[in-house]
Short mmCIF file of C-alpha atoms in Angstrom, two decimals:
data_model
loop_
_atom_site.label_atom_id
_atom_site.label_comp_id
_atom_site.label_asym_id
_atom_site.label_seq_id
_atom_site.Cartn_x
_atom_site.Cartn_y
_atom_site.Cartn_z
CA MET Q 77 18.25 12.26 -105.85
CA LEU Q 78 21.24 10.85 -103.94
CA SER Q 79 21.89 7.13 -103.85
CA ALA Q 80 22.48 5.34 -100.54
CA LYS Q 81 26.18 5.05 -101.39
CA LYS Q 82 26.47 8.77 -102.14
CA ILE Q 83 24.60 9.65 -98.94
CA SER Q 84 27.05 7.60 -96.88
CA PHE Q 85 29.96 9.32 -98.64
CA VAL Q 86 28.54 12.81 -98.02
CA LEU Q 87 27.84 11.98 -94.38
CA HIS Q 88 31.37 10.70 -93.85
CA ALA Q 89 32.91 13.73 -95.56
CA LEU Q 90 30.86 16.08 -93.39
CA ALA Q 91 31.92 14.27 -90.24
CA LEU Q 92 35.57 14.47 -91.25
CA SER Q 93 35.24 18.20 -91.97
CA LEU Q 94 33.96 18.75 -88.42
CA GLY Q 95 36.88 16.79 -86.99
CA LEU Q 96 34.44 14.31 -85.54
CA LEU Q 97 35.69 11.15 -87.19
CA ALA Q 98 39.10 9.78 -87.98
CA ALA Q 99 40.00 7.16 -90.55
CA SER Q 100 39.33 3.70 -89.15
CA ALA Q 101 39.44 0.13 -90.38
CA PHE Q 102 36.50 -0.62 -88.08
CA ALA Q 103 33.96 1.44 -90.07
CA LYS Q 104 30.52 -0.14 -90.39
CA THR Q 105 27.27 1.12 -91.86
CA TYR Q 106 23.70 0.22 -90.89
CA ASP Q 107 20.27 1.01 -92.33
CA TRP Q 108 16.96 0.53 -90.54
CA PRO Q 109 13.48 1.31 -91.89
CA LEU Q 110 11.53 3.69 -89.66
CA PRO Q 111 7.74 3.56 -90.15
CA GLU Q 112 5.99 6.90 -90.41
CA ASN Q 113 4.68 8.40 -87.16
CA THR Q 114 7.28 6.42 -85.21
CA THR Q 115 9.34 8.31 -82.64
CA LEU Q 116 13.01 7.44 -82.24
CA THR Q 117 15.10 7.56 -79.06
CA VAL Q 118 18.89 7.42 -79.51
CA ASN Q 119 21.13 6.56 -76.53
CA ILE Q 120 24.85 7.28 -76.70
CA PRO Q 121 26.46 6.65 -73.28
CA ARG Q 122 29.97 7.63 -74.39
CA GLY Q 123 31.40 9.21 -77.51
CA ALA Q 124 30.68 11.71 -80.28
CA LEU Q 125 27.70 11.76 -82.63
CA LEU Q 126 26.96 13.85 -85.72
CA ILE Q 127 23.30 14.12 -86.78
CA VAL Q 128 22.03 15.29 -90.19
CA THR Q 129 18.74 15.00 -92.10
CA ARG Q 130 18.14 12.83 -95.15
CA VAL Q 131 17.71 14.48 -98.53
CA ASP Q 132 16.56 11.42 -100.49
CA GLY Q 133 13.06 11.21 -99.02
CA LYS Q 134 13.52 7.71 -97.59
CA GLN Q 135 11.84 6.79 -94.31
CA GLN Q 136 15.05 5.20 -93.11
CA VAL Q 137 17.67 5.70 -90.40
CA SER Q 138 21.28 5.26 -91.49
CA LEU Q 139 24.28 4.92 -89.21
CA ASP Q 140 27.94 5.37 -90.11
CA LEU Q 141 29.82 3.86 -87.16
CA LYS Q 142 33.49 4.76 -87.53
CA LYS Q 143 35.11 3.91 -84.23
CA VAL Q 144 34.29 1.89 -81.13
CA ASN Q 145 36.42 2.06 -77.98
CA ILE Q 146 34.35 0.77 -75.06
CA ALA Q 147 36.75 -1.53 -73.16
CA ARG Q 148 40.27 -1.03 -71.82
CA GLU Q 149 42.93 -3.40 -73.05
CA SER Q 150 44.12 -3.90 -69.47
CA SER Q 151 40.81 -5.41 -68.44
CA LEU Q 152 39.99 -7.49 -71.52
CA THR Q 153 41.83 -10.63 -70.38
CA SER Q 154 39.88 -10.95 -67.14
CA ARG Q 155 36.65 -10.07 -68.93
CA LYS Q 156 37.13 -12.81 -71.48
CA ILE Q 157 37.31 -15.25 -68.60
CA THR Q 158 34.11 -13.94 -66.99
CA GLY Q 159 32.36 -13.30 -70.30
CA ASP Q 160 31.79 -9.66 -69.37
CA ILE Q 161 32.68 -8.16 -72.75
CA PRO Q 162 30.36 -5.41 -74.00
CA SER Q 163 29.02 -5.75 -77.51
CA GLU Q 164 30.43 -3.46 -80.19
CA GLU Q 165 27.19 -3.62 -82.19
CA PRO Q 166 24.43 -1.00 -81.96
CA LEU Q 167 21.06 -2.22 -80.70
CA TRP Q 168 17.96 -1.36 -82.76
CA SER Q 169 14.41 -2.15 -81.68
CA ILE Q 170 10.84 -1.10 -82.51
CA LYS Q 171 7.88 -1.54 -80.21
CA GLY Q 172 4.59 -0.09 -81.37
CA SER Q 173 5.13 3.49 -82.47
CA SER Q 174 8.47 3.86 -80.65
CA ALA Q 175 11.93 2.91 -81.89
CA THR Q 176 15.18 2.83 -79.90
CA LEU Q 177 18.79 2.90 -81.04
CA THR Q 178 21.43 2.27 -78.37
CA PHE Q 179 25.10 2.65 -79.19
CA PRO Q 180 27.77 0.24 -77.89
CA THR Q 181 27.98 0.82 -74.15
CA PRO Q 182 31.09 0.63 -71.95
CA ALA Q 183 30.90 -1.15 -68.62
CA ASP Q 184 30.46 1.28 -65.72
CA ILE Q 185 34.06 0.74 -64.60
CA ASP Q 186 35.33 1.82 -68.05
CA LEU Q 187 32.91 4.65 -68.82
CA GLN Q 188 35.35 7.45 -67.96
CA LYS Q 189 38.44 5.57 -69.16
CA VAL Q 190 37.49 5.03 -72.82
CA THR Q 191 36.55 7.32 -75.73
CA GLY Q 192 33.40 5.42 -76.67
CA VAL Q 193 32.02 5.62 -80.20
CA SER Q 194 32.47 8.04 -83.09
CA ALA Q 195 29.53 7.98 -85.44
CA ALA Q 196 27.29 9.87 -87.83
CA LEU Q 197 23.52 9.40 -87.99
CA ILE Q 198 21.20 10.39 -90.81
CA LEU Q 199 17.50 10.78 -90.00
CA PRO Q 200 14.34 11.00 -92.11
CA ALA Q 201 13.15 14.55 -92.80
CA THR Q 202 9.97 14.02 -90.77
CA GLY Q 203 9.39 12.70 -87.27
CA GLU Q 204 10.40 13.43 -83.68
CA TYR Q 205 13.71 12.33 -82.20
CA GLU Q 206 15.25 12.26 -78.73
CA ILE Q 207 19.01 11.99 -78.27
CA ASN Q 208 20.33 11.00 -74.82
CA GLY Q 209 24.03 11.19 -73.94
CA THR Q 210 25.99 10.57 -70.75
CA LEU Q 211 29.63 11.48 -71.45
CA SER Q 212 28.93 12.57 -75.00
CA ASP Q 213 29.34 15.31 -77.58
CA VAL Q 214 26.49 15.81 -80.03
CA TYR Q 215 26.64 17.77 -83.28
CA LEU Q 216 23.56 18.82 -85.26
CA LYS Q 217 24.25 20.00 -88.81
CA ASP Q 218 21.63 21.29 -91.28
CA THR Q 219 18.84 19.33 -89.59
CA LYS Q 220 15.13 19.72 -90.39
CA ASN Q 221 13.76 17.58 -87.58
CA THR Q 222 12.06 18.12 -84.25
CA LEU Q 223 14.87 17.17 -81.88
CA ARG Q 224 15.35 16.89 -78.11
CA VAL Q 225 18.95 16.48 -77.00
CA LYS Q 226 19.86 15.66 -73.40
CA VAL Q 227 23.49 15.33 -72.30
CA VAL Q 228 24.80 14.81 -68.77
CA ASN Q 229 28.39 15.85 -69.41
CA GLY Q 230 29.62 17.13 -72.76
CA LYS Q 231 28.94 19.67 -75.46
CA VAL Q 232 26.18 20.16 -77.99
CA ILE Q 233 26.78 22.15 -81.18
CA ALA Q 234 23.82 22.85 -83.48
CA GLN Q 235 24.23 24.71 -86.76
CA ASN Q 236 22.04 25.90 -89.61
CA ALA Q 237 18.84 23.96 -88.93
CA ALA Q 238 16.49 24.94 -91.75
CA ALA Q 239 13.36 23.77 -89.91
CA GLY Q 240 12.15 21.92 -86.84
CA ASP Q 241 12.04 22.83 -83.16
CA VAL Q 242 15.19 21.96 -81.20
CA ALA Q 243 15.43 21.54 -77.42
CA ILE Q 244 18.86 21.07 -75.83
CA ASP Q 245 19.44 20.20 -72.17
CA VAL Q 246 22.99 19.86 -70.83
CA LEU Q 247 23.86 19.29 -67.17
CA ASN Q 248 27.54 20.23 -67.35
CA GLY Q 249 29.43 21.43 -70.42
CA SER Q 250 28.50 23.81 -73.22
CA ILE Q 251 25.82 24.59 -75.77
CA THR Q 252 26.61 26.38 -79.03
CA THR Q 253 23.96 27.23 -81.63
CA GLU Q 254 24.27 29.14 -84.88
CA GLY Q 255 21.94 30.05 -87.71
CA MET Q 256 18.97 28.07 -86.42
CA LYS Q 257 15.63 28.80 -88.09
CA GLY Q 258 13.18 26.94 -85.82
CA LYS Q 259 12.25 27.44 -82.20
CA LEU Q 260 15.12 26.91 -79.76
CA SER Q 261 14.92 25.85 -76.12
CA LEU Q 262 18.31 25.79 -74.41
CA LYS Q 263 18.87 24.60 -70.84
CA LEU Q 264 22.27 24.42 -69.15
CA ARG Q 265 23.11 23.89 -65.50
CA SER Q 266 26.80 24.82 -65.58
CA GLY Q 267 29.03 25.97 -68.43
CA THR Q 268 28.94 28.30 -71.43
CA LEU Q 269 25.95 28.94 -73.67
CA THR Q 270 26.45 30.70 -77.00
CA ASP Q 271 24.16 31.60 -79.88
CA LYS Q 272 24.98 33.41 -83.10
CA GLY Q 273 22.47 34.52 -85.67
CA SER Q 274 19.61 32.16 -84.85
CA GLN Q 275 16.25 33.46 -86.07
CA GLY Q 276 13.68 31.28 -84.31
CA ASP Q 277 12.12 32.10 -80.94
CA LEU Q 278 14.71 31.46 -78.24
CA ASP Q 279 14.20 30.33 -74.63
CA VAL Q 280 17.29 30.17 -72.40
CA ASP Q 281 17.51 28.62 -68.93
CA LEU Q 282 21.01 28.84 -67.43
CA VAL Q 283 21.89 28.15 -63.82
CA ASN Q 284 25.57 29.08 -63.61
CA GLY Q 285 27.89 30.20 -66.38
CA ASP Q 286 28.51 32.59 -69.23
CA LEU Q 287 25.81 33.58 -71.71
CA LEU Q 288 26.93 34.96 -75.07
CA LEU Q 289 24.13 35.87 -77.46
CA ASN Q 290 24.31 37.60 -80.82
CA SER Q 291 20.77 36.74 -81.72
CA ALA Q 292 18.50 37.43 -84.69
CA SER Q 293 15.45 36.15 -82.80
CA LYS Q 294 12.30 38.28 -82.60
CA THR Q 295 11.29 36.69 -79.29
CA LEU Q 296 13.88 36.01 -76.60
CA HIS Q 297 13.28 34.81 -73.03
CA ILE Q 298 16.15 34.32 -70.56
CA LYS Q 299 16.31 32.95 -67.02
CA GLN Q 300 19.70 32.80 -65.31
CA ILE Q 301 20.67 32.32 -61.68
CA THR Q 302 24.24 33.62 -61.76
CA GLY Q 303 27.03 34.38 -64.20
CA LYS Q 304 27.98 36.85 -66.90
CA GLN Q 305 25.79 37.88 -69.81
CA THR Q 306 26.76 39.55 -73.07
CA ILE Q 307 23.60 39.93 -75.14
CA ASP Q 308 23.07 41.52 -78.54
CA ALA Q 309 19.34 41.36 -79.27
CA GLN Q 310 18.87 44.19 -81.74
CA ALA Q 311 16.38 42.20 -83.84
CA CYS Q 312 14.24 41.38 -80.81
CA GLU Q 313 10.64 42.57 -80.52
CA VAL Q 314 9.78 40.77 -77.26
CA PHE Q 315 12.59 40.44 -74.71
CA THR Q 316 12.61 39.19 -71.10
CA ASN Q 317 15.64 38.61 -68.90
CA ASP Q 318 15.62 37.39 -65.29
CA LEU Q 319 19.19 37.43 -63.92
CA GLN Q 320 19.40 36.83 -60.17
CA THR Q 321 23.07 37.69 -59.60
CA GLY Q 322 26.05 38.43 -61.79
CA SER Q 323 26.62 40.99 -64.52
CA SER Q 324 24.99 41.73 -67.85
CA GLU Q 325 25.40 43.96 -70.87
CA ILE Q 326 22.29 44.01 -73.04
CA ARG Q 327 22.05 45.71 -76.42
CA LEU Q 328 18.50 46.32 -77.63
CA GLY Q 329 17.41 47.61 -81.03
CA SER Q 330 14.78 49.93 -82.47
CA LYS Q 331 12.35 47.03 -83.13
CA LEU Q 332 11.73 46.35 -79.43
CA LYS Q 333 8.02 46.42 -78.56
CA LYS Q 334 8.02 44.91 -75.08
CA GLY Q 335 11.00 44.37 -72.80
CA SER Q 336 11.32 43.22 -69.19
CA ILE Q 337 14.59 42.98 -67.25
CA VAL Q 338 14.56 41.75 -63.66
CA SER Q 339 17.43 41.20 -61.22
CA ALA Q 340 17.81 40.48 -57.52
CA GLY Q 341 21.43 41.50 -57.13
CA GLY Q 342 22.99 41.68 -60.57
CA GLU Q 343 24.72 44.61 -62.25
CA ILE Q 344 22.92 45.27 -65.54
CA THR Q 345 23.85 47.72 -68.26
CA THR Q 346 21.20 48.19 -70.93
CA LEU Q 347 22.15 49.83 -74.21
CA VAL Q 348 19.10 51.39 -75.87
CA ALA Q 349 19.14 52.14 -79.59
CA ASP Q 350 19.22 55.87 -80.32
CA ASP Q 351 16.23 55.56 -82.67
CA TRP Q 352 14.11 53.38 -80.37
CA GLN Q 353 10.84 55.02 -79.39
CA GLY Q 354 8.95 54.05 -76.27
CA LYS Q 355 8.53 54.31 -72.53
CA ILE Q 356 11.12 53.18 -69.99
CA VAL Q 357 10.28 52.42 -66.38
CA ALA Q 358 13.07 51.45 -63.95
CA GLU Q 359 12.55 50.57 -60.29
CA GLY Q 360 14.99 49.84 -57.46
CA VAL Q 361 14.52 48.84 -53.84
CA SER Q 362 17.73 49.48 -51.92
CA GLY Q 363 18.42 53.01 -53.18
CA ASN Q 364 20.99 54.41 -55.61
CA ASN Q 365 20.29 51.45 -57.91
CA ILE Q 366 19.46 53.34 -61.08
CA ILE Q 367 21.90 55.30 -63.26
CA ASN Q 368 20.39 57.13 -66.24
CA HIS Q 369 22.61 58.27 -69.11
CA LEU Q 370 19.73 58.54 -71.59
CA SER Q 371 18.59 61.93 -70.32
CA ASP Q 372 18.95 64.38 -67.44
CA LEU Q 373 16.11 62.81 -65.49
CA LYS Q 374 16.95 61.38 -62.06
CA PRO Q 375 15.20 58.59 -60.14
CA THR Q 376 12.71 59.79 -57.56
CA ALA Q 377 11.81 58.35 -54.16
CA VAL Q 378 8.63 56.26 -54.19
CA LYS Q 379 7.68 56.29 -50.50
CA PRO Q 380 10.07 58.40 -48.41
CA PRO Q 381 11.80 57.69 -46.11
CA LEU Q 382 11.97 54.21 -47.71
CA SER Q 383 14.80 53.74 -50.18
CA ASP Q 384 12.59 52.57 -53.07
CA GLU Q 385 13.17 54.65 -56.21
CA ARG Q 386 11.63 54.93 -59.66
CA LEU Q 387 12.63 56.40 -63.00
CA GLU Q 388 10.14 56.94 -65.80
CA LEU Q 389 10.98 58.47 -69.15
CA THR Q 390 9.82 58.49 -72.76
CA GLN Q 391 12.11 58.37 -75.74
CA GLY Q 392 10.69 59.47 -79.08
CA ALA Q 393 6.98 59.46 -79.81
CA ALA Q 394 5.86 55.83 -79.62
CA PRO Q 395 4.84 55.17 -76.00
CA ALA Q 396 3.12 51.91 -77.02
CA ALA Q 397 6.54 50.24 -76.84
CA GLN Q 398 7.76 49.74 -73.29
CA LEU Q 399 10.88 48.59 -71.47
CA THR Q 400 10.67 47.87 -67.73
CA LEU Q 401 13.61 47.21 -65.42
CA SER Q 402 13.60 46.29 -61.74
CA THR Q 403 16.21 45.30 -59.18
CA VAL Q 404 16.29 44.60 -55.46
CA GLY Q 405 19.91 45.10 -54.48
CA GLY Q 406 21.75 45.30 -57.77
CA GLY Q 407 22.40 48.10 -60.22
CA VAL Q 408 20.68 49.25 -63.42
CA THR Q 409 22.46 51.49 -65.90
CA LEU Q 410 20.70 52.93 -68.95
CA GLN Q 411 22.64 54.39 -71.83
CA HIS Q 412 22.57 54.82 -75.58
CA ALA Q 413 24.37 52.26 -77.71
CA LEU Q 414 26.80 54.95 -78.90
CA GLN Q 415 27.88 55.49 -75.29
CA ALA Q 416 29.03 51.85 -74.87
CA GLY Q 417 32.59 51.64 -73.62
CA LYS Q 418 32.67 55.23 -72.41
#
């Protein structure tokens, strides 16, 4: 069992290894008891925050506050006269079954001019937590908690969560996840979204940006308005992808049981595993949408003289598995994985 002193040391060392914290004479530590069945909301208006899970079994929240920069030197003199100097202390409060931790907050006029706080937070192994950031970067490392992270502008990096569902919502910036075991819900309005090797069910909602997935998830659902997709989902059994416009390369494996790919005007290349067995149905509306490199079969007209076309083929001897593809004005290309790049 780790002592409180050792926990603080490990937390600090981890933060330094991530490049999150720098040596500082300011460093302060705080500990607050958190009653069981109490939810915690953490507000970090500006700065960088590392979050890990306790390993000592204590129902306690610990904060390692390393750096606070929430006011410009150029404005401090006038603020001392008016008394408008923001506090450098975190605010902790509990009301009923809800607790709130608010980090030192810059004045609105300084929000984009200062670096804010650099801190590491250690949470009890049980409970539900919500992290809210404005101009903030949030790092999750080896967590076991149920976490909801919302950031207006910044990046969220989550790695190696052994348990707990994690939901991440970023307005503008980036989301990076790796080796997550629990269920993942990732929402990004604009930026880059990346996952590598996560095993839990994965839901992705991306408005505009690049999607890079090398996923180990068995269930994967994607909704994207526009952008570029590079998806490796060879472990996936249930796969859905709704890309309105843009381009996509999707690599599916032999374990796929049910797949659905829909596009309004995107260009989608689907790489089907050579040993996958099942039925493929592809449909297009505007004509000449479907290119088949899996076999010699060609799309056929659905209702001549309309331009609607349909391709139906079976690969192997397991028609219970099915992959459906449909597009309105985009393109669908089907090919074996070994044909990629040709």
